[in-house]
mmCIF file of C-alpha atoms in Angstrom:
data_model
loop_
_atom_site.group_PDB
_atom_site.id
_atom_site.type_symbol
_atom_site.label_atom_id
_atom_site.label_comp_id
_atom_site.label_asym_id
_atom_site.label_seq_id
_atom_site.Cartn_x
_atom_site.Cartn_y
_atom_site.Cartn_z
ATOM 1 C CA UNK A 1 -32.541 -61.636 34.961
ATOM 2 C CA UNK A 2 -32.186 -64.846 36.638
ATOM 3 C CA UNK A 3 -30.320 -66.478 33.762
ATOM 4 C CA UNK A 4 -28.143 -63.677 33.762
ATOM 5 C CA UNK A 5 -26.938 -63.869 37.510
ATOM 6 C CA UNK A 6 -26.385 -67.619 36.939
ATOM 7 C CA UNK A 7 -24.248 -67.188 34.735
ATOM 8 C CA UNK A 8 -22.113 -64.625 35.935
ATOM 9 C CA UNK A 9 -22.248 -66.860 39.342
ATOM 10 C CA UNK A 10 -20.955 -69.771 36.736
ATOM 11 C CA UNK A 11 -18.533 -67.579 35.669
ATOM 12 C CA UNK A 12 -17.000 -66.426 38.989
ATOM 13 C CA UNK A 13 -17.040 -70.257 40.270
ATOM 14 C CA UNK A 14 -14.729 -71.432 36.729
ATOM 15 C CA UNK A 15 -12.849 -68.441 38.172
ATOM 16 C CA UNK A 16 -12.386 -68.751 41.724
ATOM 17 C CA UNK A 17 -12.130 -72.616 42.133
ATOM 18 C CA UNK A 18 -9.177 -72.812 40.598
ATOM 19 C CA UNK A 19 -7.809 -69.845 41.887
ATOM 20 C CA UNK A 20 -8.430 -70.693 45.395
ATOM 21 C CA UNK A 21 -7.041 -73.835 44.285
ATOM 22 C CA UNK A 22 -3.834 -72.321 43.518
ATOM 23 C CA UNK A 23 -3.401 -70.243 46.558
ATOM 24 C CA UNK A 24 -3.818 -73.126 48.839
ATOM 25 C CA UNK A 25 -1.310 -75.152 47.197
ATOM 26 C CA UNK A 26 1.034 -72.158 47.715
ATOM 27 C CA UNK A 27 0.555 -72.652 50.995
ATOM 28 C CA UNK A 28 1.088 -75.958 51.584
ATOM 29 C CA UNK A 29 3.342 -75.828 54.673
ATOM 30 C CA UNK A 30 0.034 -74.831 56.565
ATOM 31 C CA UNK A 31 -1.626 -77.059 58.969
ATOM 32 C CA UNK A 32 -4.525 -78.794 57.456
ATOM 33 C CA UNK A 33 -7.139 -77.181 59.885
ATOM 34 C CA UNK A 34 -5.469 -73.906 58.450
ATOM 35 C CA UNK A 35 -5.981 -75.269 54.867
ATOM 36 C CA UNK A 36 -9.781 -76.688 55.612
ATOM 37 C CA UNK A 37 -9.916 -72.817 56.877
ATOM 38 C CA UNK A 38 -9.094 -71.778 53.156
ATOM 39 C CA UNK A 39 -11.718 -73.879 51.477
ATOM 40 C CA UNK A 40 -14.324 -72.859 53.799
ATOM 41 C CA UNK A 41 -13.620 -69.302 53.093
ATOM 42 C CA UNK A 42 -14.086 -69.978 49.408
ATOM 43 C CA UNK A 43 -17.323 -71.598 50.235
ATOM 44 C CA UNK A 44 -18.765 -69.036 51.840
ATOM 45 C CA UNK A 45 -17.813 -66.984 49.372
ATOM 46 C CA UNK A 46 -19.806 -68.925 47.052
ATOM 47 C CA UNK A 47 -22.611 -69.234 49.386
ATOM 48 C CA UNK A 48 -23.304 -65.413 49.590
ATOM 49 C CA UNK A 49 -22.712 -64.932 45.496
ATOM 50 C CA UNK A 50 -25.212 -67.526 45.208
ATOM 51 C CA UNK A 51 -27.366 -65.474 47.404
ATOM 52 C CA UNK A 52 -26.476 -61.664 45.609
ATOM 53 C CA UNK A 53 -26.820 -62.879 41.958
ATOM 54 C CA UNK A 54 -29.233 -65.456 41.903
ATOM 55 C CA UNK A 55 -31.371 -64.913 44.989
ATOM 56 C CA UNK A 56 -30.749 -68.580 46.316
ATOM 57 C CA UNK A 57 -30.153 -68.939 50.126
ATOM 58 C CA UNK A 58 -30.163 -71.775 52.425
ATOM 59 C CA UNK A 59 -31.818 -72.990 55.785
ATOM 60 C CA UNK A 60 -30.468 -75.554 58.174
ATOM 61 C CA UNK A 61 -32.416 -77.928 60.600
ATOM 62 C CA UNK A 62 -31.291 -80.017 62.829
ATOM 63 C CA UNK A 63 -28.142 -78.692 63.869
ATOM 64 C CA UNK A 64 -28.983 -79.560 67.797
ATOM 65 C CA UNK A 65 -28.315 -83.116 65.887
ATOM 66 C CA UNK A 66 -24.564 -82.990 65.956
ATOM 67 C CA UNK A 67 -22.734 -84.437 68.188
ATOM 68 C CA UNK A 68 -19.402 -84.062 69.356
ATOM 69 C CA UNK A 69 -16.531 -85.174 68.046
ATOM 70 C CA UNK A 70 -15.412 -86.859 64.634
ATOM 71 C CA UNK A 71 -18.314 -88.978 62.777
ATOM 72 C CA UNK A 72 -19.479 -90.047 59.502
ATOM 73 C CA UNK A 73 -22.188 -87.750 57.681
ATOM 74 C CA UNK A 74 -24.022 -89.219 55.154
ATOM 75 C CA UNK A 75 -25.629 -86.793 52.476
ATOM 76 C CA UNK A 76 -28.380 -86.927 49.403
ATOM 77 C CA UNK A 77 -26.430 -86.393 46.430
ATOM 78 C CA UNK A 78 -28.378 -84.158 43.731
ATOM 79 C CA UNK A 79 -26.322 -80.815 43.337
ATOM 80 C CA UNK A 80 -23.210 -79.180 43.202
ATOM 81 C CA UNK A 81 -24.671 -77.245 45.814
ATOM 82 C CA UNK A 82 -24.065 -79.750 48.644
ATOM 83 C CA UNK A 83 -20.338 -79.640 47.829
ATOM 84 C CA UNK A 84 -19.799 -76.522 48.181
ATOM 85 C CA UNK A 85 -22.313 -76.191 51.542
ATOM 86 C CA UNK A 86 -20.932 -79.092 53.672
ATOM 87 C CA UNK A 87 -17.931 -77.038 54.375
ATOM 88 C CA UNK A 88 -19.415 -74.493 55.996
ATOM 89 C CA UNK A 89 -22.732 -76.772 57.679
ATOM 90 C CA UNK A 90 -20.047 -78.872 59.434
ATOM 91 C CA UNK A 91 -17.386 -78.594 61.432
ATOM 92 C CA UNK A 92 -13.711 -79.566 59.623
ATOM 93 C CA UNK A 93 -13.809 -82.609 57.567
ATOM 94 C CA UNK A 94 -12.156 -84.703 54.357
ATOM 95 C CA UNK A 95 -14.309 -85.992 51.740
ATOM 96 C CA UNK A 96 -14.759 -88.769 49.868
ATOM 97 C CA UNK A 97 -14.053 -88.406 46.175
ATOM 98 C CA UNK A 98 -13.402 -89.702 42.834
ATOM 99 C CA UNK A 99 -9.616 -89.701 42.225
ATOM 100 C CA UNK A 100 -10.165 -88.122 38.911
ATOM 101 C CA UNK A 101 -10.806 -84.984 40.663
ATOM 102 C CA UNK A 102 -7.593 -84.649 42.200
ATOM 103 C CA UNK A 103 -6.469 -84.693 38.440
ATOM 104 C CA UNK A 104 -7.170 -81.572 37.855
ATOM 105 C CA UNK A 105 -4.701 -78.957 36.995
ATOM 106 C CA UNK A 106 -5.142 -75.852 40.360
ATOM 107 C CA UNK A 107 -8.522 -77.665 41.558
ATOM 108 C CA UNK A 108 -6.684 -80.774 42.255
ATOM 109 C CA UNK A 109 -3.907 -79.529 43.600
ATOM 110 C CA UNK A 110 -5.853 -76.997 46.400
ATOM 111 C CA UNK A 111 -7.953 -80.681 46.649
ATOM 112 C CA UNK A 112 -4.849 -82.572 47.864
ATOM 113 C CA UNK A 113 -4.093 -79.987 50.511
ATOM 114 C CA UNK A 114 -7.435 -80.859 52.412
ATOM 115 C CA UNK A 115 -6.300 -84.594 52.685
ATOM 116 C CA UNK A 116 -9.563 -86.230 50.933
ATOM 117 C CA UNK A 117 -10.252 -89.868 50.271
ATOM 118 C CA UNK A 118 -10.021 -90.087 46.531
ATOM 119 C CA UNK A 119 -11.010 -93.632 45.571
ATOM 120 C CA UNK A 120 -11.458 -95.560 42.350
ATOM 121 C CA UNK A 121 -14.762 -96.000 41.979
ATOM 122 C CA UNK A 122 -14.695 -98.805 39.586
ATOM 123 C CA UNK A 123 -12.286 -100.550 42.197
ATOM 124 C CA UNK A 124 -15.544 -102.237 44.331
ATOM 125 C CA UNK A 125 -14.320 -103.682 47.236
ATOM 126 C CA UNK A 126 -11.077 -102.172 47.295
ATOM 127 C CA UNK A 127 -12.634 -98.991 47.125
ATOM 128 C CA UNK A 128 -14.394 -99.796 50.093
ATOM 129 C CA UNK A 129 -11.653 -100.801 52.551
ATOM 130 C CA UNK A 130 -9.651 -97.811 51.333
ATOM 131 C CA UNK A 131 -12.371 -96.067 52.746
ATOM 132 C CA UNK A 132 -12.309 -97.554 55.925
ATOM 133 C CA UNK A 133 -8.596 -97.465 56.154
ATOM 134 C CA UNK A 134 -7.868 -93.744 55.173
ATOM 135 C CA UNK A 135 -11.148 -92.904 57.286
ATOM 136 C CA UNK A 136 -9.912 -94.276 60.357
ATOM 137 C CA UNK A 137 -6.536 -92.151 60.292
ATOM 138 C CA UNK A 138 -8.928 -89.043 59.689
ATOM 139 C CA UNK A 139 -11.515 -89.522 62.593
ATOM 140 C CA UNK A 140 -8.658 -90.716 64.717
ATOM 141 C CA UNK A 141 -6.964 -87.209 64.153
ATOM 142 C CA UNK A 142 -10.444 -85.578 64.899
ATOM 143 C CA UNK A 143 -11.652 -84.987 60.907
ATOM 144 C CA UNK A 144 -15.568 -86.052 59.949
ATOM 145 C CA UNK A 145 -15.447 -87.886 56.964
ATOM 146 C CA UNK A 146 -18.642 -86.868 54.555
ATOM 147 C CA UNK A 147 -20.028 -89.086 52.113
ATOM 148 C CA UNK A 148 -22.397 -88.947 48.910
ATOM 149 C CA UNK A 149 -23.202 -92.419 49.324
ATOM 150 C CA UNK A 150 -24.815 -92.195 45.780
ATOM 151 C CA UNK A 151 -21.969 -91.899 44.595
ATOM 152 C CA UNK A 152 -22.764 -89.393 42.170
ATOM 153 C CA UNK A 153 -25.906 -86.893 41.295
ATOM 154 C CA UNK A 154 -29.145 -88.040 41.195
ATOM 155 C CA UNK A 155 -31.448 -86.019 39.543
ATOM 156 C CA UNK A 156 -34.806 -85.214 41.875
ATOM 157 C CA UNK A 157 -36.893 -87.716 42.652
ATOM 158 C CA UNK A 158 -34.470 -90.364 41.799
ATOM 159 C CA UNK A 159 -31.704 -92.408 43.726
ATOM 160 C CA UNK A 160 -29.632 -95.523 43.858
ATOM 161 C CA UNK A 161 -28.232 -98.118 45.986
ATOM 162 C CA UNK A 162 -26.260 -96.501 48.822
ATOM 163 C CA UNK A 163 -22.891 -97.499 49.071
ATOM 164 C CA UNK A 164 -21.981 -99.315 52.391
ATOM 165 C CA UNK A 165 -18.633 -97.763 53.467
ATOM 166 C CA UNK A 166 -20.233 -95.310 55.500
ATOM 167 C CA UNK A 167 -21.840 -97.573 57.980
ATOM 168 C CA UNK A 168 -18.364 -99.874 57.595
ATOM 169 C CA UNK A 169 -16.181 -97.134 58.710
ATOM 170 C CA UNK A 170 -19.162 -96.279 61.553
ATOM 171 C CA UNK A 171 -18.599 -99.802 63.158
ATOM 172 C CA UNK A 172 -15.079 -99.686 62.420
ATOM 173 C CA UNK A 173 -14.396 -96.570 64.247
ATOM 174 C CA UNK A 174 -16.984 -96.829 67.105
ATOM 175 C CA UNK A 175 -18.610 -93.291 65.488
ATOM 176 C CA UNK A 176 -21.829 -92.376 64.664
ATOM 177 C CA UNK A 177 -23.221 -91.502 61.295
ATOM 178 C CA UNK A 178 -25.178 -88.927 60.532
ATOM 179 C CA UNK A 179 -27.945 -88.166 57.696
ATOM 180 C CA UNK A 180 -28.450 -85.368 55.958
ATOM 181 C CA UNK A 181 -31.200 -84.769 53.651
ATOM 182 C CA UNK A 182 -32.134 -81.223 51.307
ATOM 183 C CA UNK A 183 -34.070 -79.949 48.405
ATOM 184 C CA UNK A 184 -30.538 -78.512 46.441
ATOM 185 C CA UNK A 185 -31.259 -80.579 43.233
ATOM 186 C CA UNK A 186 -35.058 -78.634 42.563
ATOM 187 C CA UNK A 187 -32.596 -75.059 42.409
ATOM 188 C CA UNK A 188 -29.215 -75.653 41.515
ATOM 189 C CA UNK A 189 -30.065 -79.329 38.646
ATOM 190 C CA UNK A 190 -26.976 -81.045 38.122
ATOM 191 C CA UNK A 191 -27.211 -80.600 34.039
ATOM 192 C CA UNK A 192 -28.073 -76.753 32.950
ATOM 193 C CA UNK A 193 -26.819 -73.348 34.060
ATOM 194 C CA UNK A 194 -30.075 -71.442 35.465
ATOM 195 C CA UNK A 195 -30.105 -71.398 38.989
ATOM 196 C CA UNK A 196 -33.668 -70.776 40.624
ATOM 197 C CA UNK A 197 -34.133 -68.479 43.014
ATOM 198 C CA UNK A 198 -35.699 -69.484 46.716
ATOM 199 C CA UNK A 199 -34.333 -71.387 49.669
ATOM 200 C CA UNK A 200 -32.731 -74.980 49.938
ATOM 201 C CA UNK A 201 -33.946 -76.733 52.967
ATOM 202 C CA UNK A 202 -31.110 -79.022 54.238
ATOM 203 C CA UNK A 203 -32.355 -81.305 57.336
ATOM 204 C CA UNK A 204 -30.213 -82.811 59.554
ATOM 205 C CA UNK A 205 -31.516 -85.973 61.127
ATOM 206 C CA UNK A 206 -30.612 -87.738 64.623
ATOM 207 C CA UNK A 207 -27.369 -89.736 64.381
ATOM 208 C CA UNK A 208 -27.115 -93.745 64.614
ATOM 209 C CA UNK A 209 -25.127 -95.933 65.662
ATOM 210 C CA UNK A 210 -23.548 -98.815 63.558
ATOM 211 C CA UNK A 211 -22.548 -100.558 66.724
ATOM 212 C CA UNK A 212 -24.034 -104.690 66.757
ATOM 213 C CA UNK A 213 -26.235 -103.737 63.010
ATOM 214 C CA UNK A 214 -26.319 -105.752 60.088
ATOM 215 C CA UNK A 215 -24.308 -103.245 57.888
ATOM 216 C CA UNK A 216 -26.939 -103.242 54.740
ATOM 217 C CA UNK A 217 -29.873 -103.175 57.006
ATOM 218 C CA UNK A 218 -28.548 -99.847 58.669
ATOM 219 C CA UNK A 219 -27.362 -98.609 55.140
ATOM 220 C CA UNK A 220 -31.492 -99.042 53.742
ATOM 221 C CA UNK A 221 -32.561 -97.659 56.979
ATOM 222 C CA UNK A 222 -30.545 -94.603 56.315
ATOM 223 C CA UNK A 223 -31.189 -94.568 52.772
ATOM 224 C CA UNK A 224 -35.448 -94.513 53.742
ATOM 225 C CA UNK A 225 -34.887 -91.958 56.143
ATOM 226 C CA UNK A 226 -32.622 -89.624 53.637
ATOM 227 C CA UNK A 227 -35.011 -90.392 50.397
ATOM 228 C CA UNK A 228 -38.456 -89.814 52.456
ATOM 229 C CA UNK A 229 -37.760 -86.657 53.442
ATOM 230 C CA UNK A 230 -36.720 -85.284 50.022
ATOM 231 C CA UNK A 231 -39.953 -86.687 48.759
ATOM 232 C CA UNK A 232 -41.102 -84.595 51.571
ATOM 233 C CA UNK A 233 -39.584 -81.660 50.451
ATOM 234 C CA UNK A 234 -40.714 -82.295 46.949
ATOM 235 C CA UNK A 235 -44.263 -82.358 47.581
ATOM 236 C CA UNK A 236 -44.137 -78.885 49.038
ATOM 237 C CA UNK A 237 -42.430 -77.751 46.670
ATOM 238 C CA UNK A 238 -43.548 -74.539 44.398
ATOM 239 C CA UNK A 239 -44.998 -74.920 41.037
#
């Protein structure tokens, strides 16, 4: 039964991504709060689908954690789950992103109406300081800017080196940055179709400021803080 409802979940997602896609690029002449609006909705959507047909739900802590205004969050990156959930955990935002992704045909195109940060990833540097650059503009006109500073999924229990342009668009902007940490890769794997049913835990830790810190300390700081508590999460998790 549960293979069964995640695959017809799979099914409606290959079917209502690119269809909500679609329909925001049709309406492109609408403000981009009104066009964040759109991709929430289709997040929530997928939210309670996820819930209906595979029995997988979600719990937030930590939400007393967020402070006002425009910052940088910082997630673990171990899902497709977290993707979709960001939208509707925080308030409106632009993401950072491969540029690939805006490539494709009705996904891309909805994608371009939220005004993301698509980088090339094999860029380095550059990648970096168009980071810092494009996020700016965006917290300057009142956007978060979220993160995977992975850079892509890591399956549970691993992780690599966090990229710094987080913390470098933190000190650049005068913003805080804020962790997030969750158990989303145990239910939802990045590589197979069953989802498992249960609840993802998704902790949201006190923000920090990047204001006078060594940039790579404050990036491993984050990074031990993120990775401990999804160890944490691990060892309590069921059999």
């Amino acid at each position: 039964m549960q293979f069964f409802g995640s695959l017809l979940f799979t099914t409606l997602l290959l079917i209502l991504t690119p269809t909500w896609g679609l329909a925001m690029f049709a309406l492109f002449f609408l403000p981009q709060r009104g066009q964040f609006a759109m991709a929430r909705a289709w997040a929530r959507t997928l939210l309670w689908l996820l819930r209906v047909l595979c029995r997988l739900d979600y719990q937030v802590s930590g939400l007393e954690n967020l402070p006002k205004g425009a910052h940088v969050v910082m997630w673990k990156h171990s899902s497709s789950w977290e993707t979709i959930a960001q939208m509707v955990i925080f308030p409106p935002q632009v993401w950072v992103l491969k540029r690939e992704l805006m490539w494709l045909p009705l996904v891309g195109w909805g994608l371009a109406m939220t005004r993301p940060i698509a980088v090339n990833r094999s860029a380095g540097h550059t990648a970096v300081k168009h980071v810092v650059e494009q996020g700016k503009n965006r917290i300057g006109r009142g956007y978060w800017v979220s993160i995977f500073p992975e850079g892509t999924r890591m399956p549970p229990g691993e992780t690599r080196k966090y990229g710094v342009s987080g913390v470098l668009l933190a000190q650049a902007t005068g913003c805080l940055l804020v962790p997030v940490a969750h158990d989303a890769g145990f239910y939802w794997p990045r590589r197979g179709l069953r989802k498992k049913r249960g609840t993802i835990r998704v902790n949201i830790g006190a923000p920090l400021s990047a204001a006078d810190r060594d940039p790579r300390q404050l990036n491993e700081e984050l990074q031990r803080w993120i990775e401990e508590r999804v160890r944490s999460m691990s060892a309590s998790m069921p059999g």
